[in-house]
Amino acid sequence: MNLNAEAKVITVDPLSPDRVILAKAGEMIRQGRLVAFPTETVYGLGANGLSAEAVRRIFVAKGRPTDNPLILHIASLNDLLRVACQVPLSAYALAARFWPGSLTLVLQRNKAVPDEVSAGLDTIGVRIPAHRVALALIRAGRTPIAAPSANRAGRPSPTTAAHVLHDLGERIDLILDGGETDVGVESTVLDLTVAPPCILRPGGITIEELKKVTGKVDLLGVEKQDSGPARSPGLKYRHYAPQTPLILVSGAEMVEKIIALIAQYKAEGRRVGVLAGEENSSYYKEADCVVIIGARADLTQIARNLFAGLRRLDAAGVDVLVAEIFDEQGIGAAIMNRLRKAASEII
Ligand code: TXA
Ligand code: MG
């Protein structure tokens, strides 16, 4: 690992990545080094997914608990059986519809994949990302790439190379800067080792879209995510969290409650930041900092700006953050999942 020097940041064209740069980055992956790269969801922190030693470096760099498994990224369906086995037909139907794309399938693990990747589970999470830089890196590395989101454990996922540099700059070797990511929240994690299939994490592919292909789908309840034997170990940790305490405000009187909270915190001498949709922005003028992440009616835009918004508020030097809730339909399920996990309190 590159402990002293900052990671090298290299700009790449997201639509037509430079072959020479990608060949070098692929070589670094083969050497067991850590390369951050853009996917369509968020930036990933990549390492050779078939090397236990390289994968261990990911956990160290992120400060990630070793019982939280990583997703393997492949560039072609031909590579699926290098990482998984006993693949059900439903996986091929889902892959045909959603890959490349923001859907991670949990399948039986091929024993060629080191224990470190799956945190000892006999299953593996795998997806083909829909980003030319990610695909080019996997091809150049000639190996499946293990990659969690490229943030320090517990922090909001990175949607720009600058976020990655901020969190991990001194701990990784290279950052491929392909600009801002498109979806903004991570992939949907779908467990296909159970019947009916179970969504372990809502994400870029919506529950409504999945049901059209697989029929019945279960959604792992929030209660089950936070206690008992974890189906997806990552779910039991606090996530996506800004360092400043975040109060998530729900209910029909949301705007009124936020206005009252701002007044209360101000009276206590605390500086307040607000995360909101543009429809209500004019009501929050008394706050010290208001970050608008898009129109509430456009959940795609809210998802795209969510993590960057949380990071901006965290850097604003306020004492407490207050966030609006959003509609849970479509990608709203992923937005609200992330906000609930980021919140220190929900009122
Ligand atoms: O969009 C994404 O999924 C991004 C990009 C980089 O691909 N990656 C990502 O990785 O979000 P990470 O490590 O931040 O989140 C992976 C999630 C965790 O909740 C983990 O517990 C779950 O997937 N997961 C991975 N393998 C699993 C397995 N075998 N069984 C159950 N859950 C698994
Ligand atoms: Mg993550």
XYZ file of C-alpha atoms in Angstrom, residues 25-341:
317
model
C -4.361 0.421 -14.407
C -5.108 -3.219 -15.317
C -1.437 -4.065 -14.756
C -1.667 -2.499 -11.284
C -4.704 -4.667 -10.503
C -2.704 -7.744 -11.537
C 0.121 -6.605 -9.249
C -2.296 -6.655 -6.313
C -2.621 -2.889 -5.979
C -5.698 -0.778 -5.221
C -7.348 1.189 -8.032
C -10.480 3.317 -7.515
C -12.712 3.598 -10.567
C -16.124 4.964 -11.555
C -19.141 2.728 -12.048
C -22.593 3.945 -13.024
C -23.670 3.810 -9.354
C -20.780 5.100 -7.213
C -16.965 4.876 -7.310
C -15.561 1.463 -6.387
C -12.267 0.569 -4.691
C -10.965 -2.235 -6.861
C -8.496 -5.063 -6.335
C -7.851 -8.444 -7.943
C -10.875 -10.439 -6.781
C -9.067 -13.764 -7.006
C -6.144 -12.700 -4.801
C -6.676 -13.018 -1.040
C -3.783 -10.677 -0.351
C -5.033 -7.938 -2.684
C -8.542 -8.197 -1.249
C -7.223 -7.908 2.323
C -5.732 -4.546 1.334
C -9.222 -3.246 0.507
C -10.424 -3.976 4.038
C -7.393 -2.265 5.556
C -7.657 0.835 3.333
C -11.370 1.327 4.030
C -11.244 0.350 7.689
C -13.984 -2.132 6.768
C -15.059 -4.872 9.187
C -13.802 -8.171 7.756
C -17.213 -9.835 8.134
C -18.740 -7.595 5.435
C -18.435 -9.295 2.019
C -17.405 -7.553 -1.203
C -19.078 -7.513 -4.610
C -17.157 -9.040 -7.536
C -17.346 -7.115 -10.803
C -17.088 -8.983 -14.102
C -17.144 -7.656 -17.664
C -18.953 -10.510 -19.378
C -21.492 -13.203 -18.585
C -18.821 -15.694 -19.725
C -16.993 -14.958 -16.477
C -19.956 -15.693 -14.208
C -18.933 -19.312 -13.621
C -15.416 -18.213 -12.627
C -16.945 -16.738 -9.459
C -20.283 -18.527 -8.940
C -21.650 -22.070 -9.216
C -25.094 -23.736 -9.307
C -26.366 -20.608 -11.036
C -30.185 -20.736 -11.319
C -31.964 -19.918 -14.583
C -33.496 -16.856 -12.939
C -29.988 -15.364 -12.718
C -29.626 -15.549 -16.494
C -33.055 -13.991 -16.996
C -32.139 -11.122 -14.651
C -28.715 -10.718 -16.256
C -30.290 -10.573 -19.722
C -32.577 -7.760 -18.572
C -30.366 -5.744 -16.199
C -26.656 -6.379 -16.982
C -24.598 -4.359 -17.480
C -26.347 -2.465 -14.701
C -27.008 -1.697 -11.052
C -28.057 -5.171 -9.922
C -25.855 -7.401 -7.747
C -26.848 -11.062 -7.624
C -25.999 -13.194 -4.603
C -25.212 -16.714 -5.838
C -23.407 -19.844 -4.617
C -19.683 -19.136 -4.495
C -17.166 -20.829 -6.749
C -14.370 -22.083 -4.459
C -11.814 -20.341 -6.701
C -12.900 -17.098 -5.011
C -10.922 -16.479 -1.807
C -12.785 -16.551 1.527
C -11.771 -12.941 2.112
C -14.048 -11.678 -0.679
C -17.189 -13.258 0.700
C -16.187 -12.851 4.356
C -16.340 -16.620 4.708
C -19.909 -16.961 3.363
C -20.521 -19.717 0.792
C -22.246 -17.161 -1.435
C -20.883 -14.373 -3.596
C -22.252 -11.024 -4.777
C -21.562 -10.350 -8.473
C -22.483 -7.775 -11.104
C -21.504 -6.379 -14.506
C -21.279 -2.593 -14.078
C -22.639 -0.283 -16.788
C -19.641 2.019 -17.122
C -17.026 1.904 -19.848
C -14.141 2.711 -17.514
C -15.154 -0.076 -15.112
C -15.555 -2.584 -17.950
C -12.259 -1.569 -19.533
C -10.467 -1.933 -16.188
C -11.870 -5.429 -15.586
C -10.860 -6.485 -19.109
C -7.398 -4.966 -18.782
C -6.888 -6.649 -15.395
C -8.055 -9.969 -16.895
C -9.626 -10.880 -13.552
C -12.885 -10.321 -11.680
C -12.465 -7.146 -9.603
C -13.603 -7.043 -5.982
C -14.831 -3.543 -5.201
C -16.753 -1.995 -2.350
C -17.780 1.648 -2.556
C -14.562 3.713 -2.371
C -15.320 5.560 0.880
C -13.955 5.147 4.400
C -16.177 2.595 6.165
C -19.407 4.177 7.399
C -19.148 7.364 5.305
C -21.357 8.395 2.365
C -20.389 6.578 -0.838
C -18.306 8.598 -3.320
C -19.892 9.901 -6.497
C -16.817 11.858 -7.649
C -13.069 11.202 -7.741
C -12.633 14.117 -5.310
C -14.724 12.238 -2.710
C -12.460 9.194 -3.117
C -9.332 11.320 -2.810
C -10.700 12.938 0.344
C -11.477 9.608 2.048
C -8.731 7.316 0.764
C -6.128 9.454 -1.014
C -3.262 8.374 1.224
C -4.247 4.725 1.305
C -4.630 3.679 -2.318
C -2.499 3.653 -5.460
C -4.600 5.134 -8.259
C -7.914 6.904 -8.835
C -9.391 6.855 -12.329
C -11.430 10.064 -12.591
C -14.316 9.511 -15.007
C -16.432 12.382 -13.700
C -19.586 12.290 -11.621
C -21.420 8.960 -11.426
C -24.884 8.737 -12.921
C -27.157 6.739 -10.586
C -25.684 8.034 -7.321
C -26.830 5.197 -5.044
C -25.325 1.708 -5.027
C -26.605 -1.388 -6.819
C -29.613 -3.371 -5.657
C -28.411 -6.548 -3.896
C -30.691 -9.513 -4.691
C -30.212 -12.896 -2.996
C -31.015 -15.686 -5.460
C -30.049 -18.500 -3.075
C -33.465 -18.288 -1.394
C -37.009 -18.641 -2.737
C -38.529 -16.225 -3.416
C -35.493 -14.035 -4.171
C -34.832 -11.481 -1.450
C -33.665 -7.877 -1.809
C -30.910 -7.392 0.776
C -30.302 -3.766 -0.223
C -32.580 -1.589 -2.393
C -30.579 0.273 -5.044
C -30.331 1.465 -8.611
C -32.665 -1.204 -10.056
C -36.100 -0.761 -8.509
C -38.199 -3.412 -6.796
C -40.960 -2.756 -9.326
C -38.585 -3.496 -12.242
C -37.282 -6.707 -10.600
C -40.772 -8.060 -10.007
C -41.493 -7.858 -13.722
C -38.756 -10.456 -14.326
C -38.849 -12.701 -11.246
C -42.435 -12.407 -10.029
C -42.494 -12.469 -6.236
C -39.596 -10.759 -4.470
C -39.108 -10.352 -0.716
C -37.620 -7.230 0.794
C -35.423 -7.761 3.834
C -37.152 -5.788 6.602
C -35.323 -3.025 8.414
C -35.814 -4.919 11.730
C -34.041 -7.975 10.305
C -31.262 -5.828 8.895
C -30.304 -4.466 12.279
C -30.516 -7.471 14.585
C -30.128 -11.226 14.665
C -27.997 -13.286 12.300
C -27.313 -11.005 9.390
C -28.329 -12.217 5.926
C -26.127 -9.523 4.472
C -23.546 -8.719 7.108
C -22.979 -5.190 5.829
C -26.496 -4.242 6.822
C -25.856 -4.264 10.535
C -23.406 -1.357 10.503
C -24.275 2.361 10.524
C -23.671 3.630 7.027
C -23.551 6.593 4.709
C -23.292 8.788 7.767
C -22.030 12.337 7.855
C -19.921 13.153 10.913
C -22.450 15.780 11.984
C -25.597 14.322 13.655
C -28.451 14.019 11.140
C -32.128 14.292 12.087
C -34.469 12.776 9.473
C -37.883 14.428 9.571
C -40.980 12.514 8.408
C -44.739 12.859 8.479
C -47.385 15.059 6.915
C -46.136 18.124 8.805
C -42.560 17.652 7.619
C -41.956 21.229 6.476
C -43.499 22.736 9.631
C -41.462 20.374 11.831
C -38.238 21.342 10.045
C -39.004 25.081 10.378
C -39.630 24.558 14.120
C -36.406 22.522 14.515
C -34.368 25.221 12.792
C -35.814 27.835 15.168
C -35.166 25.616 18.192
C -31.537 24.843 17.281
C -30.861 28.498 16.458
C -32.278 29.513 19.855
C -29.854 27.031 21.447
C -26.992 28.702 19.591
C -26.398 25.746 17.263
C -25.676 26.097 13.547
C -28.100 24.126 11.367
C -27.753 22.597 7.900
C -30.731 21.347 5.889
C -30.883 18.723 3.102
C -33.977 19.323 1.008
C -35.734 19.226 -2.328
C -36.074 22.470 -4.245
C -39.861 22.678 -3.799
C -39.498 23.563 -0.101
C -36.212 25.453 -0.139
C -37.746 28.884 0.451
C -39.148 27.742 3.833
C -35.729 27.019 5.305
C -34.120 30.459 4.933
C -33.328 30.703 8.674
C -30.947 27.728 8.444
C -27.185 28.400 8.233
C -26.784 26.195 5.167
C -29.380 24.640 2.855
C -28.268 22.028 0.314
C -30.804 21.371 -2.431
C -30.360 17.976 -4.072
C -32.962 18.326 -6.821
C -36.697 18.407 -7.303
C -38.637 16.178 -4.921
C -40.748 15.124 -7.907
C -37.609 13.840 -9.698
C -36.268 10.994 -7.562
C -33.604 10.100 -10.138
C -32.041 13.507 -9.584
C -32.390 13.235 -5.779
C -30.585 9.851 -5.862
C -27.805 11.250 -8.051
C -27.092 14.161 -5.669
C -27.817 12.512 -2.313
C -24.329 11.451 -1.188
C -22.619 14.569 -2.515
C -25.244 16.616 -0.637
C -24.493 14.813 2.627
C -20.776 15.410 2.116
C -21.295 19.108 1.368
C -23.338 19.580 4.523
C -20.709 17.739 6.528
C -18.096 20.177 5.271
C -20.291 23.230 5.990
C -19.197 23.532 9.613
C -22.680 23.239 11.133
C -23.571 21.520 14.423
C -26.626 19.577 13.347
C -28.193 18.445 10.065
C -31.893 18.148 9.313
C -33.083 16.182 6.256
C -36.393 15.850 4.454
C -37.795 12.400 3.698
C -38.639 11.466 0.115
C -41.245 9.371 -1.666
C -40.370 5.637 -1.379
C -41.567 4.525 -4.789
C -39.070 3.459 -7.475
C -35.529 4.544 -6.628
C -37.020 6.350 -3.611
C -36.724 3.029 -1.718
C -32.931 3.236 -2.073
C -32.863 6.948 -1.175
C -34.852 6.386 2.017
C -32.836 3.273 2.929
C -29.636 5.356 2.791
C -31.143 8.322 4.673
C -32.459 6.089 7.470
C -29.037 4.514 7.884
